[in-house]
């Protein structure tokens, strides 16, 4: 029994059984898991130690590369769940932990981002699960703003795909270290060397294979760890359970009896070619986003997941400083600060709650602490912070840089907001990107207007879709602006199932949107303009809609003094417009 001392006052005793949280987590209720595991590791760690224990990453991939399956298997090996559910679960099989929304379960895809926190090998991991579908790339961008590392998932048969390339560019822009997991090695695929060549030639990213596959497809036997010169052989386990592994030295005489000689010979020949290439594993280059450690495996069969997780813990970047308006903010800054990167309504349909996802950037967060909201200057007491695990939540006592916590959101938070204690800190905002599909959202039932308004405002808050308004005040219906059609379908589905409102979409004939960087005064200086529609966004910024790029270019030729942007200017000190 350990008595924890906080702020010179004793808090209730914490029972630290031998084996600690890691061995208990699979049988322990979430409420117990949420009590900070630092208490069970010899009392409260100081800030330096707590930051050193944190790892934080997001997974990026093209749809169907196996992202959700890999997420589940990482949780399985982390001890956070006992059995992983197949993505397209049938009958009595479990649903996927990270896909909590009803529409996600119906379609077998991830359409929201969520957070999954678990302990592994003495460290605390925050896994930021992102939507794989390209229509939700803006939600993925916001999630990457909170990540310190990214895992790029590739299908061994397809290699780099369009959505993967697009998200890689976001990671490169943010200088996020990238770890590559080449998935589906248990199926027929391309030659591993050609996959590495593609990464180097098309992304300009130097690959370094941490392990190398022995065979592929139905002959995928295991991997060779280049750092330890050990062979990890896999055997299939019961579905949803951890695979069985056998570890041998590369020169072990028993190896020839366990692996077909031709498969082993081919793997060793490939390794010789890699060694001859001369590249070395340099963690400074990894953390600079210039070199990517590469792993091979199969998430569906659990092959290679544990070796990946172990190596990732060794190589991943710990929580780093974040850029604020006054420069870089060190995570070891004593005072708490963090920013809101996501809002989500109705994660628990029984309570119709609204949750703000906050990435802790500096200092120690404590339950019941008072903080300031940088955008408005208001002081807020955070009385019920929550640890997040998919749809499940439990109250958490404290959190450190790299952690993500959930805060009850009564409507005061916006995406990009900074929360801080002590001296003022304000982090760079998270921009909105140019949508490509626009539709009027009609409410055919006037008696349901109250719920319609509530639903539209809450979905706008969480960034499920951008909301625009006509400058003609008599036209009250909102305009939905999205990157892809599926975003609009999700909004309609959620309005119907979460707010009880049936709606109708009426497409507008526009495909291009640009923000006027000088605001309304710049637009007034230009005077009357043609072949576009002027609207305002939820922050009362002027937006021009065009039917095509030709009309956009024509306007720029006629009014060269007008500055337009594909990204919305970040605002501060302004409240958004509500329907």
Coordinates of C-alpha atoms in Angstrom, one line a residue:
X1 CA 0.0 0.0 0.0
X2 CA 1.4 3.4 -1.0
X3 CA 0.2 6.8 0.2
X4 CA 0.5 9.4 -2.5
X5 CA 1.3 12.9 -1.4
X6 CA 0.1 15.8 -3.6
X7 CA 0.6 19.4 -2.7
X8 CA 1.6 18.5 0.8
X9 CA -1.7 16.8 1.4
X10 CA -2.2 13.0 1.6
X11 CA -4.6 11.5 -0.9
X12 CA -6.3 8.1 -0.6
X13 CA -4.0 5.1 -0.5
X14 CA -3.2 3.3 -3.8
X15 CA -2.9 -0.4 -3.8
X16 CA 0.2 -1.4 -5.9
X17 CA 0.2 -5.2 -6.3
X18 CA 3.2 -7.0 -7.6
X19 CA 3.1 -7.1 -11.4
X20 CA 1.7 -3.5 -11.5
X21 CA -0.7 -2.2 -14.0
X22 CA 0.7 -4.0 -17.0
X23 CA -0.2 -7.5 -15.8
X24 CA -3.6 -6.3 -14.3
X25 CA -4.8 -4.2 -17.2
X26 CA -6.6 -7.0 -19.1
X27 CA -8.8 -7.8 -16.1
X28 CA -9.1 -4.4 -14.5
X29 CA -12.2 -2.1 -15.1
X30 CA -11.5 1.1 -17.0
X31 CA -12.2 3.2 -14.0
X32 CA -9.2 1.5 -12.2
X33 CA -7.0 1.7 -15.3
X34 CA -7.6 5.5 -15.3
X35 CA -6.0 6.1 -12.0
X36 CA -2.6 7.4 -13.1
X37 CA -0.1 4.5 -13.4
X38 CA 2.7 6.8 -12.2
X39 CA 1.4 6.3 -8.7
X40 CA 2.0 2.5 -9.0
X41 CA 5.6 3.1 -10.1
X42 CA 7.0 4.3 -6.8
X43 CA 5.1 7.5 -6.1
X44 CA 4.6 10.5 -8.2
X45 CA 7.2 11.0 -10.9
X46 CA 8.6 14.4 -11.5
X47 CA 7.7 16.2 -14.8
X48 CA 11.0 15.1 -16.5
X49 CA 10.4 11.4 -15.7
X50 CA 6.7 11.6 -16.8
X51 CA 7.6 13.2 -20.1
X52 CA 10.3 10.6 -20.8
X53 CA 7.7 7.8 -20.3
X54 CA 5.2 9.2 -22.9
X55 CA 4.9 8.2 -26.5
X56 CA 2.3 9.6 -28.8
X57 CA 1.5 8.7 -32.4
X58 CA -1.1 8.7 -35.1
X59 CA -1.5 6.1 -37.9
X60 CA -1.9 7.3 -41.5
X61 CA -2.9 5.2 -44.5
X62 CA -5.0 4.8 -47.6
X63 CA -8.4 3.2 -47.0
X64 CA -8.3 -0.6 -46.7
X65 CA -4.6 -0.8 -45.9
X66 CA -5.5 -2.3 -42.5
X67 CA -5.2 0.8 -40.2
X68 CA -8.1 -0.1 -37.9
X69 CA -6.9 -3.7 -37.7
X70 CA -3.4 -2.6 -36.8
X71 CA -4.8 -0.2 -34.2
X72 CA -6.7 -3.1 -32.5
X73 CA -3.7 -5.4 -32.5
X74 CA -1.5 -2.7 -30.9
X75 CA -4.1 -2.5 -28.2
X76 CA -4.1 -6.3 -27.9
X77 CA -0.3 -6.4 -27.4
X78 CA -0.4 -3.4 -25.1
X79 CA -2.7 -5.4 -22.9
X80 CA -5.5 -2.8 -23.2
X81 CA -8.0 -5.3 -24.6
X82 CA -8.3 -9.1 -24.3
X83 CA -9.5 -9.8 -27.8
X84 CA -9.4 -7.8 -31.0
X85 CA -12.5 -7.7 -33.1
X86 CA -12.3 -8.0 -36.9
X87 CA -13.1 -4.8 -38.7
X88 CA -16.1 -6.3 -40.5
X89 CA -17.3 -8.2 -37.5
X90 CA -20.2 -10.6 -37.8
X91 CA -22.5 -12.4 -35.5
X92 CA -21.1 -12.4 -31.9
X93 CA -17.6 -11.1 -32.8
X94 CA -16.5 -7.9 -31.1
X95 CA -16.8 -4.6 -32.7
X96 CA -13.7 -2.6 -33.2
X97 CA -12.7 -0.6 -30.1
X98 CA -11.6 2.5 -32.0
X99 CA -14.7 2.6 -34.3
X100 CA -17.5 3.7 -31.9
X101 CA -19.9 5.5 -34.1
X102 CA -22.9 3.5 -35.4
X103 CA -22.1 4.4 -39.0
X104 CA -18.5 3.2 -38.6
X105 CA -19.8 -0.1 -37.3
X106 CA -22.2 -0.4 -40.2
X107 CA -19.7 0.4 -43.0
X108 CA -16.6 -1.1 -41.4
X109 CA -14.6 2.2 -41.8
X110 CA -13.2 4.9 -39.5
X111 CA -14.9 8.2 -40.1
X112 CA -13.9 10.0 -36.9
X113 CA -10.7 10.3 -35.0
X114 CA -10.4 9.0 -31.5
X115 CA -7.9 8.5 -28.7
X116 CA -6.7 5.2 -27.1
X117 CA -4.4 5.4 -24.2
X118 CA -2.7 2.4 -22.7
X119 CA 0.5 1.4 -20.8
X120 CA 3.2 -0.8 -22.4
X121 CA 6.7 -1.7 -21.2
X122 CA 6.8 0.9 -18.5
X123 CA 5.6 3.7 -20.8
X124 CA 2.3 5.4 -21.5
X125 CA 1.2 5.4 -25.1
X126 CA -1.4 7.7 -26.6
X127 CA -2.6 6.3 -29.9
X128 CA -4.5 8.8 -32.1
X129 CA -6.7 6.8 -34.4
X130 CA -7.6 8.8 -37.6
X131 CA -10.2 8.4 -40.3
X132 CA -8.8 6.4 -43.3
X133 CA -11.4 7.7 -45.8
X134 CA -10.1 10.6 -47.9
X135 CA -13.3 12.5 -47.4
X136 CA -12.2 13.1 -43.8
X137 CA -8.6 14.2 -44.4
X138 CA -9.2 17.5 -42.6
X139 CA -10.0 15.6 -39.4
X140 CA -6.8 13.6 -39.9
X141 CA -4.8 16.8 -40.3
X142 CA -6.2 18.1 -37.0
X143 CA -5.2 14.9 -35.3
X144 CA -1.7 15.0 -36.8
X145 CA -1.4 18.4 -35.2
X146 CA -1.5 16.6 -31.8
X147 CA 0.9 13.8 -32.7
X148 CA 4.6 13.6 -32.0
X149 CA 5.1 10.6 -34.3
X150 CA 3.3 9.0 -37.3
X151 CA 3.0 5.4 -38.4
X152 CA 2.6 5.1 -42.2
X153 CA 0.8 1.9 -43.1
X154 CA 1.3 0.4 -46.5
X155 CA -0.4 -2.6 -48.2
X156 CA 2.4 -4.9 -49.3
X157 CA 0.6 -5.5 -52.6
X158 CA -0.2 -1.9 -53.4
X159 CA 2.7 0.1 -52.0
X160 CA 2.2 3.9 -51.8
X161 CA -1.4 5.0 -52.5
X162 CA -2.9 8.5 -53.1
X163 CA -4.2 9.1 -49.6
X164 CA -1.0 7.9 -48.0
X165 CA 1.0 10.3 -50.2
X166 CA -1.3 13.2 -49.2
X167 CA -1.0 12.5 -45.5
X168 CA 2.8 12.0 -45.8
X169 CA 3.0 15.6 -47.1
X170 CA 1.2 16.8 -44.0
X171 CA 3.6 14.9 -41.8
X172 CA 6.6 16.3 -43.7
X173 CA 5.1 19.9 -43.4
X174 CA 4.9 19.4 -39.6
X175 CA 8.3 17.6 -39.5
X176 CA 6.8 14.5 -37.8
X177 CA 9.0 11.4 -37.5
X178 CA 7.5 8.6 -39.7
X179 CA 7.6 4.9 -39.0
X180 CA 6.6 2.6 -41.8
X181 CA 4.7 -0.7 -41.3
X182 CA 4.3 -2.7 -44.5
X183 CA 1.2 -4.7 -43.8
X184 CA -0.5 -7.8 -45.3
X185 CA 2.7 -9.8 -45.8
X186 CA 0.6 -12.9 -45.4
X187 CA -0.9 -12.2 -48.8
X188 CA 0.7 -12.2 -52.2
X189 CA 2.5 -8.8 -52.6
X190 CA 5.3 -6.9 -54.2
X191 CA 9.0 -7.6 -53.6
X192 CA 10.1 -5.9 -50.3
X193 CA 13.1 -4.3 -52.0
X194 CA 10.8 -2.6 -54.6
X195 CA 8.6 -1.2 -51.8
X196 CA 11.7 0.4 -50.1
X197 CA 12.8 1.8 -53.5
X198 CA 9.3 3.3 -54.0
X199 CA 9.5 5.1 -50.6
X200 CA 12.9 6.6 -51.4
X201 CA 12.2 7.6 -55.0
X202 CA 8.7 8.9 -54.6
X203 CA 8.7 10.4 -51.1
X204 CA 12.4 11.4 -50.8
X205 CA 12.5 9.6 -47.5
X206 CA 15.4 7.2 -46.8
X207 CA 14.0 3.8 -45.6
X208 CA 15.9 1.7 -43.1
X209 CA 14.5 -1.8 -42.7
X210 CA 14.5 -2.7 -39.0
X211 CA 13.4 -6.2 -39.8
X212 CA 13.2 -8.2 -42.9
X213 CA 10.6 -10.8 -44.0
X214 CA 11.3 -14.5 -44.4
X215 CA 8.9 -15.4 -47.2
X216 CA 5.6 -13.8 -48.1
X217 CA 2.0 -14.8 -48.8
X218 CA 1.2 -18.2 -47.4
X219 CA 4.9 -18.8 -46.9
X220 CA 5.4 -15.8 -44.6
X221 CA 7.3 -17.4 -41.8
X222 CA 8.7 -14.5 -39.8
X223 CA 11.2 -11.6 -39.7
X224 CA 14.9 -11.1 -39.1
X225 CA 15.8 -8.3 -36.8
X226 CA 18.7 -6.4 -38.3
X227 CA 19.8 -4.9 -35.0
X228 CA 19.9 -8.1 -32.9
X229 CA 20.5 -10.6 -35.7
X230 CA 17.7 -12.6 -34.3
X231 CA 15.0 -14.5 -36.1
X232 CA 11.4 -14.2 -34.9
X233 CA 9.2 -17.0 -36.3
X234 CA 5.4 -16.8 -36.1
X235 CA 2.7 -19.4 -35.8
X236 CA -1.0 -18.6 -36.2
X237 CA -3.0 -18.1 -33.0
X238 CA -6.7 -18.2 -32.3
X239 CA -8.4 -15.3 -34.1
X240 CA -8.1 -12.1 -32.2
X241 CA -5.4 -13.4 -29.8
X242 CA -1.7 -12.8 -29.7
X243 CA 0.3 -14.9 -32.2
X244 CA 2.9 -17.3 -30.8
X245 CA 6.5 -16.4 -31.5
X246 CA 9.7 -18.4 -31.4
X247 CA 13.0 -16.4 -31.2
X248 CA 16.3 -17.8 -32.4
X249 CA 19.8 -16.5 -33.2
X250 CA 20.5 -16.2 -36.9
X251 CA 23.2 -18.8 -36.6
X252 CA 21.1 -21.3 -34.6
X253 CA 21.4 -24.8 -36.1
X254 CA 17.7 -25.5 -35.4
X255 CA 16.7 -22.7 -37.8
X256 CA 17.2 -24.9 -40.9
X257 CA 14.6 -27.4 -39.5
X258 CA 12.0 -24.7 -38.9
X259 CA 12.2 -22.6 -42.1
X260 CA 12.4 -23.7 -45.7
X261 CA 16.1 -23.3 -46.9
X262 CA 15.2 -21.3 -50.0
X263 CA 13.1 -18.8 -48.1
X264 CA 15.9 -18.2 -45.6
X265 CA 18.5 -18.0 -48.3
X266 CA 16.5 -15.3 -50.2
X267 CA 16.0 -13.3 -47.0
X268 CA 19.7 -13.4 -46.2
X269 CA 20.6 -12.4 -49.8
X270 CA 18.3 -9.4 -49.6
X271 CA 19.9 -8.4 -46.3
X272 CA 23.3 -8.5 -47.9
X273 CA 22.0 -6.0 -50.5
X274 CA 20.7 -3.8 -47.8
X275 CA 24.0 -3.8 -45.9
X276 CA 25.8 -3.0 -49.1
X277 CA 23.6 0.0 -49.7
X278 CA 25.4 1.6 -46.8
X279 CA 22.5 3.4 -45.0
X280 CA 22.7 3.5 -41.2
X281 CA 20.0 3.9 -38.6
X282 CA 20.4 7.4 -37.3
X283 CA 17.7 8.5 -34.7
X284 CA 18.5 12.1 -35.3
X285 CA 17.5 11.7 -38.9
X286 CA 14.4 9.7 -37.9
X287 CA 13.3 12.5 -35.6
X288 CA 14.0 15.1 -38.3
X289 CA 11.6 13.2 -40.6
X290 CA 14.4 12.3 -43.1
X291 CA 14.7 8.6 -42.4
X292 CA 12.0 6.1 -41.8
X293 CA 12.4 2.8 -39.9
X294 CA 10.5 0.1 -41.9
X295 CA 8.8 -3.0 -40.4
X296 CA 7.1 -5.9 -42.1
X297 CA 4.2 -7.9 -40.8
X298 CA 0.5 -8.8 -40.9
X299 CA -1.9 -7.1 -38.6
X300 CA -4.7 -9.5 -39.3
X301 CA -2.6 -12.6 -38.3
X302 CA -0.7 -10.6 -35.6
X303 CA 2.6 -11.4 -37.3
X304 CA 5.2 -8.7 -36.6
X305 CA 3.1 -6.5 -34.4
X306 CA 5.0 -7.0 -31.1
X307 CA 8.4 -6.6 -32.8
X308 CA 7.2 -3.3 -34.2
X309 CA 5.8 -2.1 -30.9
X310 CA 9.0 -2.9 -29.1
X311 CA 11.2 -1.1 -31.6
X312 CA 8.8 1.8 -31.8
X313 CA 9.1 2.4 -28.1
X314 CA 12.9 2.5 -28.4
X315 CA 13.0 4.8 -31.4
X316 CA 10.0 7.1 -31.1
X317 CA 10.3 10.8 -30.4
X318 CA 9.3 11.8 -26.8
X319 CA 6.9 14.8 -26.4
X320 CA 8.6 17.8 -28.0
X321 CA 8.1 21.6 -27.7
X322 CA 5.2 23.2 -29.6
X323 CA 5.2 26.4 -31.5
X324 CA 3.3 29.2 -29.8
X325 CA 2.8 32.9 -30.8
X326 CA 5.9 33.8 -28.7
X327 CA 8.1 30.9 -29.9
X328 CA 8.7 27.3 -28.9
X329 CA 7.0 26.1 -25.6
X330 CA 9.1 23.5 -23.8
X331 CA 7.1 20.5 -22.5
X332 CA 9.1 20.9 -19.2
X333 CA 7.6 24.4 -18.7
X334 CA 6.3 24.0 -15.1
X335 CA 2.8 25.5 -15.9
X336 CA 0.2 23.5 -17.7
X337 CA -0.7 24.4 -21.3
X338 CA -2.5 22.5 -24.1
X339 CA -4.7 22.9 -27.1
X340 CA -8.0 21.6 -28.4
X341 CA -7.5 19.6 -31.6
X342 CA -10.9 17.9 -31.8
X343 CA -14.5 18.3 -30.6
X344 CA -17.0 15.5 -30.6
X345 CA -20.7 15.5 -29.7
X346 CA -22.7 12.5 -28.6
X347 CA -19.9 9.9 -28.1
X348 CA -22.2 8.6 -25.4
X349 CA -25.7 8.6 -26.9
X350 CA -27.3 8.0 -23.4
X351 CA -26.0 11.4 -22.2
X352 CA -25.7 13.5 -25.3
X353 CA -22.4 14.7 -24.2
X354 CA -19.9 17.0 -25.9
X355 CA -16.2 16.3 -25.5
X356 CA -13.2 18.5 -26.2
X357 CA -10.0 16.5 -27.0
X358 CA -7.0 18.4 -25.5
X359 CA -3.3 17.6 -26.2
X360 CA -1.3 18.4 -23.1
X361 CA 1.8 20.3 -24.2
X362 CA 3.6 21.5 -21.0
X363 CA 3.5 21.1 -17.3
X364 CA 1.3 18.9 -15.2
X365 CA -2.5 18.9 -15.6
X366 CA -4.5 18.2 -12.5
X367 CA -8.1 17.6 -11.9
X368 CA -10.1 20.6 -10.6
X369 CA -7.4 23.1 -11.7
X370 CA -8.4 26.5 -13.1
X371 CA -7.1 27.5 -16.5
X372 CA -7.5 30.4 -18.9
X373 CA -8.9 30.1 -22.4
X374 CA -6.5 32.2 -24.5
X375 CA -9.0 33.1 -27.2
X376 CA -11.5 34.8 -24.8
X377 CA -9.4 35.3 -21.6
X378 CA -12.1 33.4 -19.5
X379 CA -11.1 31.4 -16.5
X380 CA -12.4 27.8 -16.5
X381 CA -12.3 25.2 -13.7
X382 CA -11.8 21.7 -15.2
X383 CA -13.6 19.5 -12.8
X384 CA -14.1 16.3 -14.7
X385 CA -11.2 15.6 -17.0
X386 CA -11.4 12.2 -18.7
X387 CA -9.1 9.5 -19.9
X388 CA -10.3 8.4 -23.3
X389 CA -10.3 4.9 -24.7
X390 CA -12.5 4.9 -27.8
X391 CA -16.0 5.5 -26.6
X392 CA -15.2 4.7 -23.0
X393 CA -14.2 7.4 -20.5
X394 CA -13.1 7.5 -16.9
X395 CA -12.1 10.5 -14.6
X396 CA -8.3 11.0 -14.6
X397 CA -6.4 12.8 -11.8
X398 CA -3.5 14.2 -13.7
X399 CA -1.8 14.2 -17.2
X400 CA 1.5 15.1 -18.7
X401 CA 2.9 16.4 -22.0
X402 CA 2.0 13.9 -24.7
X403 CA -1.2 12.8 -23.1
X404 CA -4.7 13.5 -24.5
X405 CA -7.5 14.2 -22.1
X406 CA -11.2 14.8 -22.7
X407 CA -13.0 17.8 -21.2
X408 CA -16.7 18.3 -21.0
X409 CA -17.6 21.0 -23.5
X410 CA -20.6 23.2 -22.7
X411 CA -20.1 25.1 -26.0
X412 CA -17.2 27.3 -24.9
X413 CA -14.3 25.5 -26.8
X414 CA -13.4 25.7 -30.5
X415 CA -10.9 23.7 -32.5
X416 CA -7.4 25.2 -32.0
X417 CA -8.2 26.9 -28.7
X418 CA -5.3 27.1 -26.2
X419 CA -5.8 26.4 -22.4
X420 CA -3.0 27.5 -20.1
X421 CA -2.1 28.2 -16.4
X422 CA 0.5 30.8 -15.3
X423 CA 1.9 33.1 -18.0
X424 CA -0.1 33.4 -21.1
X425 CA 0.6 30.9 -23.9
X426 CA -1.2 30.7 -27.2
X427 CA -0.4 28.0 -29.7
X428 CA -0.7 28.3 -33.5
X429 CA -4.3 27.7 -34.6
X430 CA -5.4 24.8 -36.7
X431 CA -6.5 26.1 -40.1
X432 CA -9.6 25.1 -42.2
X433 CA -9.0 23.9 -45.7
X434 CA -10.8 24.6 -48.9
X435 CA -13.9 22.5 -49.4
X436 CA -15.0 21.1 -52.8
X437 CA -18.7 20.2 -52.3
X438 CA -21.4 22.6 -51.3
X439 CA -25.1 21.9 -50.5
X440 CA -28.0 23.8 -48.9
X441 CA -29.1 21.9 -45.8
X442 CA -32.9 22.1 -45.6
X443 CA -35.1 21.4 -42.7
X444 CA -38.5 20.4 -44.1
X445 CA -40.2 20.2 -40.7
X446 CA -40.4 23.7 -39.0
X447 CA -41.5 22.1 -35.7
X448 CA -38.1 20.4 -35.5
X449 CA -36.1 23.6 -35.9
X450 CA -34.9 23.7 -32.4
X451 CA -33.2 20.3 -32.7
X452 CA -32.1 21.2 -36.2
X453 CA -30.3 24.3 -34.9
X454 CA -28.8 22.4 -32.0
X455 CA -27.5 19.7 -34.3
X456 CA -26.0 22.0 -36.9
X457 CA -24.3 24.1 -34.3
X458 CA -22.8 21.2 -32.4
X459 CA -21.6 19.4 -35.6
X460 CA -20.1 22.7 -36.8
X461 CA -18.2 23.0 -33.5
X462 CA -16.6 19.6 -33.8
X463 CA -15.5 20.2 -37.4
X464 CA -17.6 17.4 -38.9
X465 CA -18.3 19.8 -41.8
X466 CA -17.8 23.5 -42.5
X467 CA -20.8 25.7 -42.3
X468 CA -21.3 28.7 -44.6
X469 CA -24.1 31.2 -44.6
X470 CA -25.6 33.3 -47.4
X471 CA -25.0 37.1 -47.1
X472 CA -28.7 37.5 -47.7
X473 CA -30.1 37.5 -44.2
X474 CA -33.5 36.2 -45.4
X475 CA -31.9 32.9 -46.4
X476 CA -31.4 31.3 -43.0
X477 CA -30.6 27.7 -44.0
X478 CA -26.9 26.8 -43.6
X479 CA -24.7 25.7 -46.5
X480 CA -22.7 22.5 -45.8
X481 CA -19.2 22.7 -47.3
X482 CA -17.1 19.5 -47.4
X483 CA -14.1 17.8 -48.9
X484 CA -16.1 14.7 -49.9
X485 CA -19.7 13.5 -50.3
X486 CA -19.4 11.1 -47.4
X487 CA -19.0 14.0 -45.0
X488 CA -22.4 15.3 -46.0
X489 CA -24.0 11.8 -45.6
X490 CA -22.5 11.5 -42.1
X491 CA -24.0 14.9 -41.1
X492 CA -27.4 13.8 -42.3
X493 CA -27.1 10.4 -40.6
X494 CA -26.1 12.0 -37.3
X495 CA -28.8 14.7 -37.5
X496 CA -31.4 11.9 -37.9
X497 CA -30.1 9.4 -35.3
X498 CA -28.6 11.8 -32.7
X499 CA -31.0 14.8 -33.0
X500 CA -34.2 13.2 -34.5
X501 CA -34.2 15.6 -37.5
X502 CA -34.7 14.5 -41.1
X503 CA -33.0 16.8 -43.6
X504 CA -32.7 17.4 -47.3
X505 CA -29.6 18.4 -49.3
X506 CA -29.8 20.7 -52.3
X507 CA -26.4 20.8 -54.1
X508 CA -25.0 24.2 -55.2
X509 CA -23.2 24.3 -58.5
X510 CA -19.8 25.3 -57.0
X511 CA -16.6 23.4 -56.7
X512 CA -14.0 25.9 -55.5
X513 CA -13.8 28.1 -52.4
X514 CA -11.4 30.8 -51.5
X515 CA -11.1 33.0 -48.4
X516 CA -10.6 36.8 -48.9
X517 CA -7.5 37.4 -46.8
X518 CA -8.1 41.1 -46.4
X519 CA -11.6 40.5 -45.0
X520 CA -14.8 42.4 -45.9
X521 CA -13.0 45.7 -46.4
X522 CA -10.9 44.3 -49.2
X523 CA -14.0 42.9 -50.9
X524 CA -15.7 46.3 -50.6
X525 CA -12.7 48.0 -52.3
X526 CA -13.0 45.8 -55.3
X527 CA -16.7 46.5 -55.8
X528 CA -19.0 44.3 -57.8
X529 CA -17.6 40.9 -58.9
X530 CA -19.1 38.3 -61.3
X531 CA -19.2 34.6 -61.8
X532 CA -18.9 33.7 -58.1
X533 CA -21.1 33.7 -55.0
X534 CA -20.1 35.5 -51.8
X535 CA -20.9 33.8 -48.5
X536 CA -19.6 34.1 -45.0
X537 CA -18.2 31.3 -42.8
X538 CA -18.9 30.5 -39.2
X539 CA -16.4 33.2 -38.1
X540 CA -17.9 35.8 -40.3
X541 CA -15.0 35.8 -42.8
X542 CA -15.9 36.4 -46.5
X543 CA -15.6 33.3 -48.7
X544 CA -16.0 33.3 -52.5
X545 CA -17.4 30.2 -54.3
X546 CA -16.6 29.5 -57.9
X547 CA -18.0 26.9 -60.3
X548 CA -14.5 26.1 -61.6
X549 CA -10.8 27.1 -61.6
X550 CA -11.4 29.1 -64.8
X551 CA -13.8 31.5 -63.1
X552 CA -11.4 31.8 -60.2
X553 CA -8.5 32.7 -62.5
X554 CA -10.6 35.1 -64.4
X555 CA -11.5 37.0 -61.2
X556 CA -7.8 37.2 -60.2
X557 CA -6.9 38.6 -63.6
X558 CA -9.5 41.3 -63.4
X559 CA -8.8 42.1 -59.7
X560 CA -5.1 41.5 -59.1
X561 CA -5.2 43.4 -55.9
X562 CA -7.5 40.8 -54.3
X563 CA -5.7 38.3 -52.2
X564 CA -7.4 34.9 -51.9
X565 CA -6.4 31.9 -49.9
X566 CA -7.2 28.1 -49.9
X567 CA -6.8 28.1 -46.1
X568 CA -9.0 30.1 -43.7
X569 CA -7.1 32.7 -41.6
X570 CA -6.8 31.6 -38.0
X571 CA -8.9 33.8 -35.7
X572 CA -8.5 34.8 -32.1
X573 CA -10.8 36.7 -29.7
X574 CA -13.9 36.1 -31.9
X575 CA -17.0 34.0 -31.2
X576 CA -18.4 31.9 -34.0
X577 CA -21.8 32.5 -35.6
X578 CA -24.5 30.1 -34.5
X579 CA -27.5 29.2 -36.6

